[in-house]
Coordinates of C-alpha atoms and ligand atoms in Angstrom, one line a residue:
Chain A
M186 CA 0.0 0.0 0.0
L187 CA 2.9 2.3 0.7
E188 CA 5.0 1.0 -2.2
P189 CA 4.9 4.2 -4.2
L190 CA 6.3 6.1 -1.3
I191 CA 9.0 3.6 0.0
Q192 CA 11.1 1.9 -2.6
N193 CA 12.5 -1.0 -0.4
N194 CA 9.7 -3.7 -0.2
V195 CA 10.9 -5.1 3.1
V196 CA 11.0 -1.7 4.8
C197 CA 7.5 -0.9 3.3
H198 CA 5.9 -4.1 4.5
A199 CA 7.4 -3.7 7.9
L200 CA 6.1 -0.3 8.1
E201 CA 2.6 -1.1 7.0
A202 CA 2.3 -4.0 9.3
M203 CA 3.5 -2.0 12.3
I204 CA 1.1 0.9 11.6
F205 CA -1.9 -1.4 11.3
A206 CA -1.0 -3.4 14.4
S207 CA -0.4 -0.1 16.4
I208 CA -3.7 1.4 15.4
A209 CA -5.8 -1.7 16.1
C210 CA -4.1 -2.5 19.5
S211 CA -3.9 0.9 20.8
I212 CA -7.6 1.7 20.1
L213 CA -8.6 -1.6 21.8
G214 CA -6.1 -0.7 24.5
V215 CA -8.0 2.4 25.5
I216 CA -11.2 0.3 26.1
I217 CA -9.6 -2.8 27.8
S218 CA -7.2 -0.7 30.1
R219 CA -10.2 1.3 31.4
M220 CA -12.2 -2.0 32.0
N221 CA -9.3 -3.6 33.8
L222 CA -8.9 -6.2 31.1
S223 CA -5.3 -5.6 30.2
S224 CA -4.3 -9.1 30.8
I225 CA -6.4 -10.1 27.9
G226 CA -3.2 -9.3 25.8
F227 CA -1.3 -11.9 27.6
T228 CA -4.1 -14.4 27.4
M229 CA -4.9 -14.0 23.8
S230 CA -1.3 -14.0 22.7
H231 CA -0.7 -17.3 24.5
A232 CA -4.0 -18.6 23.1
A233 CA -2.8 -17.8 19.7
F234 CA 0.5 -19.4 20.5
A235 CA -1.3 -22.6 21.7
G236 CA -3.4 -22.5 18.6
A237 CA -0.3 -22.4 16.4
A238 CA 1.2 -25.3 18.3
I239 CA -2.0 -27.3 17.8
G240 CA -1.9 -26.4 14.0
M241 CA 1.7 -27.6 13.7
F242 CA 0.9 -30.7 15.7
L243 CA -2.1 -31.6 13.3
E244 CA 0.1 -30.5 10.4
R245 CA -2.3 -27.8 9.4
N246 CA -1.7 -24.1 8.7
A247 CA -0.4 -22.7 12.0
Q248 CA -1.6 -19.2 11.4
V249 CA -5.2 -20.3 10.7
A250 CA -5.1 -22.6 13.8
A251 CA -3.9 -19.6 15.9
V252 CA -6.8 -17.6 14.8
V253 CA -9.4 -20.3 15.4
F254 CA -8.0 -21.3 18.8
S255 CA -7.8 -17.8 20.1
M256 CA -11.5 -17.2 18.9
A257 CA -12.5 -20.1 20.9
V258 CA -10.7 -18.8 23.9
A259 CA -12.2 -15.4 23.5
A260 CA -15.6 -16.9 23.2
L261 CA -15.0 -18.6 26.6
I262 CA -14.0 -15.5 28.6
G263 CA -17.4 -13.8 28.9
P264 CA -19.5 -17.0 29.6
V265 CA -16.9 -18.4 32.0
S266 CA -16.8 -15.2 34.0
D267 CA -20.6 -15.1 34.1
K268 CA -20.9 -18.7 35.1
A269 CA -18.1 -18.8 37.7
K270 CA -19.1 -15.4 39.1
M271 CA -15.4 -14.4 38.7
A272 CA -13.9 -11.1 37.6
A273 CA -13.0 -11.3 33.9
D274 CA -9.5 -10.7 34.9
A275 CA -9.4 -13.9 37.0
T276 CA -10.9 -15.8 34.1
L277 CA -8.3 -14.4 31.8
G278 CA -5.6 -15.9 34.2
V279 CA -7.1 -19.3 34.1
L280 CA -7.4 -19.3 30.3
F281 CA -3.8 -17.9 30.0
A282 CA -2.5 -20.8 32.1
M283 CA -4.5 -23.3 30.2
S284 CA -3.2 -21.9 26.8
M285 CA 0.2 -21.9 28.0
A286 CA 0.0 -25.6 29.3
V287 CA -1.4 -26.7 25.9
A288 CA 1.3 -25.0 24.0
I289 CA 4.1 -26.3 26.2
F290 CA 2.7 -29.7 26.2
L291 CA 2.5 -30.0 22.4
I292 CA 5.8 -28.3 21.9
S293 CA 7.7 -30.6 24.2
Y294 CA 5.8 -33.6 22.7
M295 CA 6.9 -32.5 19.2
E296 CA 10.5 -32.0 20.3
Y297 CA 10.3 -35.5 21.8
M298 CA 9.0 -36.8 18.4
G299 CA 11.8 -35.0 16.7
K300 CA 9.6 -32.3 15.0
G301 CA 10.9 -28.8 15.6
L302 CA 8.9 -25.7 16.2
S303 CA 10.2 -22.2 16.3
A304 CA 8.5 -20.5 19.1
S305 CA 10.6 -17.4 19.1
A306 CA 8.8 -16.0 16.1
L307 CA 5.5 -16.1 17.9
L308 CA 6.9 -14.4 21.0
F309 CA 9.0 -11.8 19.4
G310 CA 7.5 -11.5 16.0
D311 CA 9.1 -11.1 12.8
V312 CA 8.5 -7.9 10.8
I313 CA 11.2 -8.5 8.2
S314 CA 9.7 -11.4 6.2
L315 CA 6.1 -10.8 5.7
Y316 CA 3.5 -12.1 3.2
R317 CA 1.2 -9.6 1.5
E318 CA -1.8 -11.5 2.8
E319 CA -0.7 -11.0 6.4
I320 CA -0.7 -7.4 5.8
Y321 CA -4.0 -7.3 4.2
A322 CA -5.5 -9.3 7.2
L323 CA -4.0 -6.8 9.6
A324 CA -5.4 -3.9 7.6
A325 CA -8.9 -5.6 7.7
V326 CA -8.6 -6.0 11.4
C327 CA -7.6 -2.4 11.9
C328 CA -10.6 -1.3 9.8
L329 CA -12.8 -3.7 11.7
T330 CA -11.7 -2.1 15.0
I331 CA -12.3 1.5 13.9
V332 CA -15.6 0.6 12.5
F333 CA -16.6 -1.2 15.7
V334 CA -15.7 1.7 17.9
L335 CA -17.5 4.2 15.6
A336 CA -20.7 2.2 15.2
F337 CA -20.9 1.2 18.8
Y338 CA -19.3 4.3 20.5
K339 CA -22.4 4.9 22.6
E340 CA -22.4 1.3 24.0
V341 CA -18.6 1.1 24.2
S342 CA -18.4 4.3 26.3
A343 CA -21.3 3.3 28.6
I344 CA -19.7 -0.1 29.5
M345 CA -16.3 1.7 30.0
F346 CA -18.0 4.1 32.3
N347 CA -19.7 1.2 34.5
M348 CA -21.1 -2.1 33.3
K349 CA -23.8 -2.2 35.9
I350 CA -25.1 1.3 35.3
A351 CA -25.0 0.6 31.6
E352 CA -27.0 -2.6 32.1
A353 CA -29.5 -0.8 34.2
A354 CA -29.9 1.8 31.5
G355 CA -31.0 -1.0 29.0
V356 CA -27.7 -1.0 27.0
R357 CA -27.1 -4.4 25.4
V358 CA -23.9 -4.8 27.5
K359 CA -23.4 -8.5 26.9
L360 CA -23.6 -8.3 23.1
V361 CA -21.2 -5.4 22.8
Y362 CA -18.8 -6.9 25.5
Y363 CA -18.6 -10.2 23.6
M364 CA -18.1 -8.5 20.2
L365 CA -15.3 -6.6 21.9
L366 CA -13.6 -9.7 23.1
F367 CA -14.0 -11.2 19.7
I368 CA -12.3 -8.3 18.0
V369 CA -9.5 -8.3 20.5
A370 CA -8.9 -12.0 19.9
L371 CA -8.8 -11.5 16.2
S372 CA -6.3 -8.6 16.4
V373 CA -4.0 -10.4 18.7
A374 CA -4.1 -13.7 16.7
L375 CA -3.3 -11.9 13.4
S376 CA -0.6 -9.5 14.9
L377 CA 1.1 -12.3 16.9
N378 CA 3.6 -13.7 14.3
I379 CA 4.2 -10.1 13.0
V380 CA 4.9 -8.0 16.1
G381 CA 5.1 -10.7 18.7
G382 CA 3.2 -11.2 22.1
L383 CA 5.6 -8.8 23.9
L384 CA 4.8 -5.8 21.6
I385 CA 1.1 -6.7 21.4
F386 CA 1.1 -6.3 25.2
V387 CA 2.9 -3.0 25.1
L388 CA 0.6 -1.7 22.2
L389 CA -2.4 -2.7 24.3
V390 CA -1.4 -1.0 27.5
T391 CA 1.2 1.7 26.9
P392 CA -0.4 4.1 24.4
A393 CA -3.7 4.1 26.3
S394 CA -1.8 4.9 29.5
I395 CA 0.1 7.7 27.7
A396 CA -3.2 9.2 26.5
N397 CA -4.6 8.9 30.0
Q398 CA -2.0 11.2 31.2
F399 CA -3.2 14.0 29.2
C400 CA -6.8 13.4 28.0
F401 CA -9.9 14.3 30.0
N402 CA -12.3 12.8 27.7
L403 CA -12.7 9.6 25.8
K404 CA -12.8 11.0 22.3
S405 CA -9.4 12.5 22.6
M406 CA -8.1 9.2 24.1
F407 CA -9.3 7.3 21.1
I408 CA -7.4 9.8 18.8
A409 CA -4.3 10.3 20.9
A410 CA -3.5 6.7 21.7
P411 CA -3.3 5.5 18.1
L412 CA -1.5 8.6 17.1
V413 CA 1.2 8.0 19.6
A414 CA 1.5 4.3 18.8
L415 CA 1.6 5.0 15.1
S416 CA 4.4 7.7 15.3
V417 CA 6.6 5.7 17.7
S418 CA 6.2 2.6 15.5
A419 CA 7.1 4.5 12.4
I420 CA 10.2 6.0 14.1
G421 CA 11.0 2.5 15.4
V422 CA 10.9 1.0 11.9
W423 CA 13.0 3.7 10.5
A424 CA 15.6 3.6 13.2
G425 CA 15.6 -0.2 13.0
F426 CA 16.5 -0.3 9.4
E427 CA 18.7 2.8 9.5
F428 CA 20.9 1.6 12.4
T429 CA 20.2 -2.2 12.0
L430 CA 18.5 -2.6 15.3
P431 CA 15.8 -5.2 16.2
I432 CA 12.6 -3.3 15.4
V433 CA 10.0 -4.8 17.8
P434 CA 12.0 -4.6 21.1
L435 CA 13.0 -1.0 20.0
V436 CA 9.5 0.1 19.4
A437 CA 8.6 -1.5 22.9
L438 CA 11.4 0.5 24.6
L439 CA 10.6 3.8 22.8
L440 CA 6.9 3.5 23.9
T441 CA 7.9 2.8 27.5
G442 CA 10.2 5.9 27.3
V443 CA 7.4 8.1 26.0
F444 CA 5.2 6.8 28.8
A445 CA 7.8 7.7 31.5
L446 CA 8.1 11.1 29.9
S447 CA 4.4 11.6 29.9
V448 CA 4.0 10.7 33.6
M449 CA 6.6 13.3 34.4
L450 CA 5.0 16.0 32.3
S451 CA 1.3 15.1 33.0
F452 CA -0.6 18.1 34.1
K453 CA -3.3 16.0 35.5
R454 CA -1.0 15.2 38.4
R455 CA -0.1 18.8 39.1
I456 CA -1.4 20.1 42.4
S457 CA -2.4 23.6 42.6
K458 CA -0.5 25.7 45.1
K459 CA -3.0 28.7 45.0
R460 CA -4.2 30.1 48.2
Y461 CA -7.4 31.3 46.9
Chain B
M129 CA -53.5 -2.8 34.5
S130 CA -50.8 -2.0 37.0
V131 CA -47.4 -0.6 36.0
I132 CA -45.7 -3.3 38.1
D133 CA -47.3 -6.6 38.8
L134 CA -45.4 -9.2 40.7
L135 CA -47.1 -12.4 41.5
G136 CA -45.6 -14.8 43.9
I137 CA -42.0 -14.3 42.9
Y138 CA -38.9 -15.9 44.2
T139 CA -35.4 -14.9 43.7
A140 CA -32.2 -16.7 44.6
Y141 CA -28.6 -15.9 44.0
E142 CA -26.3 -18.5 42.6
G143 CA -24.7 -20.5 45.5
G144 CA -27.2 -19.3 48.0
D145 CA -29.2 -22.2 49.6
K146 CA -32.3 -20.2 50.4
P147 CA -34.2 -17.8 48.2
V148 CA -33.7 -14.1 49.0
I149 CA -37.1 -13.2 48.0
K150 CA -39.9 -15.5 49.0
D151 CA -43.4 -15.7 47.6
L152 CA -43.6 -11.9 47.2
S153 CA -46.5 -10.2 45.4
L154 CA -46.7 -6.5 44.7
S155 CA -48.7 -4.2 42.4
V156 CA -47.9 -0.6 41.8
D157 CA -50.1 1.8 39.9
R158 CA -49.4 5.0 38.1
G159 CA -48.8 8.0 40.4
E160 CA -47.9 5.9 43.6
Y161 CA -45.0 7.1 45.8
V162 CA -43.8 3.8 47.4
V163 CA -41.3 4.1 50.2
I164 CA -39.6 0.7 50.9
G165 CA -38.1 0.2 54.3
G166 CA -36.7 -2.6 56.4
P167 CA -33.5 -3.9 58.0
N168 CA -30.2 -4.6 56.2
S169 CA -30.3 -7.7 54.0
A170 CA -34.2 -7.8 54.0
G171 CA -34.0 -8.1 50.1
K172 CA -34.8 -4.5 49.2
T173 CA -32.2 -4.1 46.6
T174 CA -32.9 -7.6 45.2
L175 CA -36.6 -6.7 44.9
L176 CA -35.8 -3.7 42.8
E177 CA -33.4 -5.7 40.6
S178 CA -36.1 -8.4 40.2
I179 CA -38.4 -5.7 38.9
N180 CA -36.0 -4.7 36.1
G181 CA -34.7 -8.1 35.4
L182 CA -31.0 -7.5 36.7
V183 CA -31.6 -10.6 38.8
K184 CA -33.7 -13.5 37.6
I185 CA -36.8 -14.7 39.4
T186 CA -36.9 -18.4 39.8
H187 CA -40.7 -18.8 40.4
G188 CA -43.8 -16.6 39.9
S189 CA -44.5 -13.9 37.3
A190 CA -43.2 -10.3 36.9
T191 CA -44.8 -8.0 34.5
V192 CA -43.5 -4.4 34.2
C193 CA -45.0 -1.7 31.8
G194 CA -47.0 -4.6 30.2
L195 CA -43.9 -6.7 29.5
D196 CA -42.9 -10.1 30.9
V197 CA -39.6 -9.2 32.7
A198 CA -38.1 -12.8 32.1
R199 CA -38.5 -12.4 28.4
F200 CA -37.9 -8.8 27.8
A201 CA -35.5 -7.6 30.5
D202 CA -33.5 -5.3 28.1
T203 CA -36.7 -3.5 27.0
V204 CA -37.9 -3.3 30.5
R205 CA -34.7 -1.7 31.6
T206 CA -35.0 0.9 29.0
R207 CA -38.3 2.0 30.4
V208 CA -37.5 1.7 34.1
G209 CA -35.2 4.2 35.9
Y210 CA -32.9 2.7 38.5
V211 CA -30.6 4.7 40.7
I212 CA -28.2 2.0 42.0
Q213 CA -27.1 1.9 45.7
N214 CA -23.3 1.6 45.5
F215 CA -21.1 3.1 42.9
Y216 CA -17.5 4.4 42.8
F217 CA -16.1 6.4 40.0
D218 CA -12.4 6.9 40.1
P219 CA -10.8 10.3 39.5
F220 CA -9.6 9.4 36.1
T221 CA -13.0 8.4 34.8
P222 CA -13.0 10.1 31.3
F223 CA -16.6 11.3 31.3
T224 CA -18.3 14.6 32.2
V225 CA -21.5 14.8 34.1
E226 CA -23.3 15.8 31.0
Q227 CA -22.0 12.7 29.2
V228 CA -23.1 10.5 32.0
V229 CA -26.5 11.9 32.1
M230 CA -26.8 11.3 28.3
M231 CA -25.9 7.5 29.0
G232 CA -29.3 7.3 30.7
R233 CA -30.8 7.5 27.2
F234 CA -28.4 5.0 25.5
G235 CA -30.6 1.9 26.1
R236 CA -33.7 3.5 24.7
L237 CA -32.0 4.8 21.8
G238 CA -31.0 1.3 20.7
L239 CA -27.8 -0.1 19.1
M240 CA -26.0 2.1 16.6
N241 CA -28.4 5.1 16.8
R242 CA -26.9 8.4 17.7
P243 CA -28.3 10.9 20.2
A244 CA -30.5 13.6 18.4
R245 CA -31.7 17.0 19.3
A246 CA -34.5 15.6 21.5
D247 CA -32.0 13.6 23.5
Y248 CA -29.8 16.6 24.1
D249 CA -32.8 18.6 25.3
A250 CA -33.9 15.8 27.7
V251 CA -30.3 15.8 29.1
Q252 CA -30.4 19.7 29.6
R253 CA -33.9 19.4 31.3
A254 CA -32.7 16.7 33.7
I255 CA -29.6 18.7 34.7
A256 CA -31.6 21.7 35.2
L257 CA -34.2 19.9 37.2
V258 CA -31.8 18.3 39.6
G259 CA -29.9 21.7 39.8
I260 CA -26.4 20.6 38.7
E261 CA -26.0 23.0 35.8
D262 CA -22.7 24.2 37.4
L263 CA -21.3 20.5 37.4
A264 CA -22.3 19.7 33.9
H265 CA -18.9 19.9 32.3
K266 CA -17.0 18.6 35.3
S267 CA -15.4 15.2 35.2
I268 CA -17.6 12.8 37.2
G269 CA -14.9 11.1 39.0
T270 CA -13.7 14.3 40.6
L271 CA -17.1 15.1 42.4
S272 CA -18.2 14.5 46.0
G273 CA -20.3 11.4 46.7
G274 CA -23.4 13.6 47.0
Q275 CA -22.8 15.4 43.8
Q276 CA -22.3 12.0 42.0
Q277 CA -25.7 10.9 43.5
K278 CA -27.3 13.9 42.0
A279 CA -25.7 13.0 38.6
M280 CA -27.0 9.6 38.7
I281 CA -30.6 10.9 39.6
A282 CA -30.2 13.3 36.6
H283 CA -29.1 10.3 34.4
N284 CA -32.3 8.4 35.3
I285 CA -34.5 11.4 34.8
A286 CA -33.0 12.0 31.4
K287 CA -34.1 8.6 30.5
E288 CA -37.7 9.7 30.8
P289 CA -38.7 6.4 32.5
E290 CA -42.2 5.1 33.0
V291 CA -41.2 3.8 36.5
M292 CA -38.5 5.3 38.7
M293 CA -36.7 3.1 41.3
L294 CA -34.1 4.5 43.7
D295 CA -32.0 2.6 46.2
E296 CA -31.0 4.7 49.1
P297 CA -30.4 7.7 46.7
F298 CA -29.8 10.3 49.4
S299 CA -27.3 8.6 51.6
N300 CA -24.6 11.2 50.9
L301 CA -26.8 14.2 50.6
D302 CA -27.2 17.0 53.1
F303 CA -30.7 17.9 54.4
H304 CA -31.4 20.7 51.9
A305 CA -30.4 18.5 48.9
R306 CA -32.7 15.8 50.1
E307 CA -35.6 18.1 50.5
Y308 CA -35.0 19.6 47.1
L309 CA -34.7 16.3 45.4
Q310 CA -37.8 15.0 47.2
G311 CA -39.5 18.0 45.6
V312 CA -38.3 16.7 42.1
L313 CA -39.7 13.3 42.8
K314 CA -42.9 14.6 43.9
E315 CA -43.2 16.4 40.5
L316 CA -42.4 13.0 38.7
V317 CA -45.2 11.4 40.7
R318 CA -47.5 14.2 39.9
T319 CA -47.0 13.4 36.2
G320 CA -48.0 9.9 36.8
I321 CA -44.7 8.2 37.1
P322 CA -44.7 5.7 40.1
I323 CA -41.7 5.9 42.3
L324 CA -40.2 3.1 44.5
M325 CA -37.7 4.4 46.9
V326 CA -35.6 2.3 49.3
A327 CA -34.5 4.5 52.3
H328 CA -33.4 4.3 55.8
A329 CA -33.7 8.2 56.6
F330 CA -37.2 9.6 56.1
D331 CA -36.8 13.4 56.7
G332 CA -37.9 15.6 53.9
L333 CA -40.5 13.2 52.5
P334 CA -43.0 15.1 50.4
D335 CA -46.5 15.9 51.7
I336 CA -48.4 13.6 49.5
R337 CA -49.9 10.2 50.0
I338 CA -47.2 7.7 50.7
R339 CA -47.4 4.0 50.4
L340 CA -45.1 2.5 52.9
V341 CA -43.8 -1.1 52.3
V342 CA -41.8 -2.8 54.9
M343 CA -39.6 -5.8 54.0
N344 CA -38.3 -8.4 56.4
G345 CA -36.5 -11.7 55.4
G346 CA -37.4 -11.4 51.8
K347 CA -41.2 -10.8 52.3
I348 CA -43.3 -7.8 52.7
T349 CA -44.6 -7.6 56.2
Y350 CA -46.3 -4.1 56.1
D351 CA -48.0 -2.4 53.1
R352 CA -50.3 0.5 53.8
D353 CA -50.7 4.1 52.8
C354 CA -49.6 6.8 55.5
T355 CA -48.5 10.4 55.7
A356 CA -44.9 11.6 55.6
G357 CA -44.8 12.2 59.3
E358 CA -45.9 8.6 60.2
V359 CA -43.3 6.8 58.2
D360 CA -40.5 6.9 60.8
G361 CA -42.7 5.6 63.7
I362 CA -44.2 2.7 61.6
I363 CA -40.9 1.5 60.5
R364 CA -39.5 1.4 64.0
K365 CA -42.5 -0.5 65.3
E366 CA -42.5 -2.9 62.3
C367 CA -38.8 -3.7 62.7
K368 CA -39.1 -4.2 66.5
V369 CA -42.1 -6.6 66.0
N370 CA -39.9 -8.6 63.6
G371 CA -36.8 -8.7 65.8
K372 CA -34.3 -6.9 63.8
C373 CA -33.5 -3.3 62.9
Ligands
ADP794 N1 -24.9 -10.9 44.4 C1 -25.3 -11.7 45.4 N2 -24.9 -12.9 45.6 C2 -25.3 -13.6 46.7 N3 -26.0 -13.2 47.7 C3 -26.5 -11.8 47.5 C4 -26.1 -11.0 46.5 N4 -26.6 -9.8 46.6 C5 -27.4 -9.9 47.8 N5 -27.3 -11.1 48.3 C6 -28.0 -11.5 49.5 O1 -29.2 -11.3 49.5 C7 -29.8 -10.9 50.7 C8 -30.6 -9.6 50.4 O2 -29.7 -8.6 50.0 P1 -30.1 -7.2 49.6 O3 -31.3 -7.4 48.5 O4 -29.0 -6.4 49.1 O5 -30.7 -6.5 50.9 P2 -31.0 -5.0 51.3 O6 -30.9 -4.1 50.1 O7 -32.3 -5.1 51.9 O8 -30.0 -4.6 52.5 C9 -28.6 -10.7 51.7 O9 -28.6 -11.7 52.6 C10 -27.4 -10.8 50.8 O10 -26.4 -11.5 51.4
MG795 MG1 -29.6 -2.6 49.5

């Protein structure tokens, strides 16, 4: 998509992938960090990891298996929390452990059987060798995320405010909540082997936290978080190729640096010394 | 037909061995001002949440605004106001009072529909009625408990409900605010909207016919009309008779 602007195909694909992953994850991050669901990043990336392991074990396409398995896990979060009367966060913990166990079990088993599996690509991503289809899929998820937030802005803001009050107002809380989980699952599963589990978690949490330091209302958070994520990712991709540095950890470090800076500069934390 | 019709309802929470509400029947008509009293854990909150379907009834039938609550809980909730008992909004909550008041209308607006002129007008009217114009653009998490209660009352008035339920809505409010808001509720009753209010303090009740319902152990043990001045004495007596309070 950016080919006319950037001559080098590898750089171009890396930049596109990072931009789409940044936008999708940081928008979703604004919602889930407000709802104390940040650990969904952990859970879903490990679910995708387990799915990929299952795919390899069954000698099927690992990427497709990752998407399918993480959808299944996402579909479980809501109902399991409802049934078990647990906070969604606890359910996420249980499902995280389950996914991890499945993945490790299968990987150890495959090693034992002499079949190798490169797990490091899933954990740390690989933005250098991408297929065109992977970028299209990420672009689609990015659009889906934006359309979801625009179409259900009212419902999303009500459940971010207070689930119980939203439900009492007659908002279709469950429906929107389950759609949200579904989209998060899709984004994480598709971003996983591109940006890796680590950066997904950073992209879900950090841009939203940066926006939260400066924004008083939700609209500005939904704009600021993806802008920050996108700019930092672009800088990271450029610096990575320019100085031959590993792009993904670099972007994670840069975002964390921006976060530290924003906490120091935040005017929300300033205490007035006025006497009148 | 009554606005609320409960017939022999039972309500139980998951894991509880006994029902919290037991064989309770209650009908409320238009224009009634119902004050619900009773000791802690009598089931007052559970009763309100059975009416708008936030908790499911296990036996009996509940009809509200002509709808079967078990089947149309979402729709019932768009037509019944409910000021919840406990809430906490942290100081970083990214919503102003005005935005929170508008959320009262989100259910009735339906999925995907945007607020229109009429919705913004209803929000302004509710804010003016409750007297929180000066707070409209403040972030809700930075307000005092009493100011937040006023905002939640405005949220439910903006909803333009057919029934208004309030669960200890004045617990953080000073006497003047209580008296003022009781006047607001009195106006709602005058327009025909029935009110169900759970309370423990009864000062400032409006000088209109009050239907006093006392609950004990998941049942209604007293249900009669009285005047504002009599409420306190009756509750004391009713609770003593039944041991607790
Ligand atoms: N979510 C819940 N799960 C289990 N039990 C509950 C729940 N909410 C309330 N209860 C129980 O139901 C009973 C009635 O509670 P409630 O309706 O809140 O009483 P009230 O509002 O009159 O103080 C109490 O014994 C309480 O322990
Ligand atoms: Mg209560």
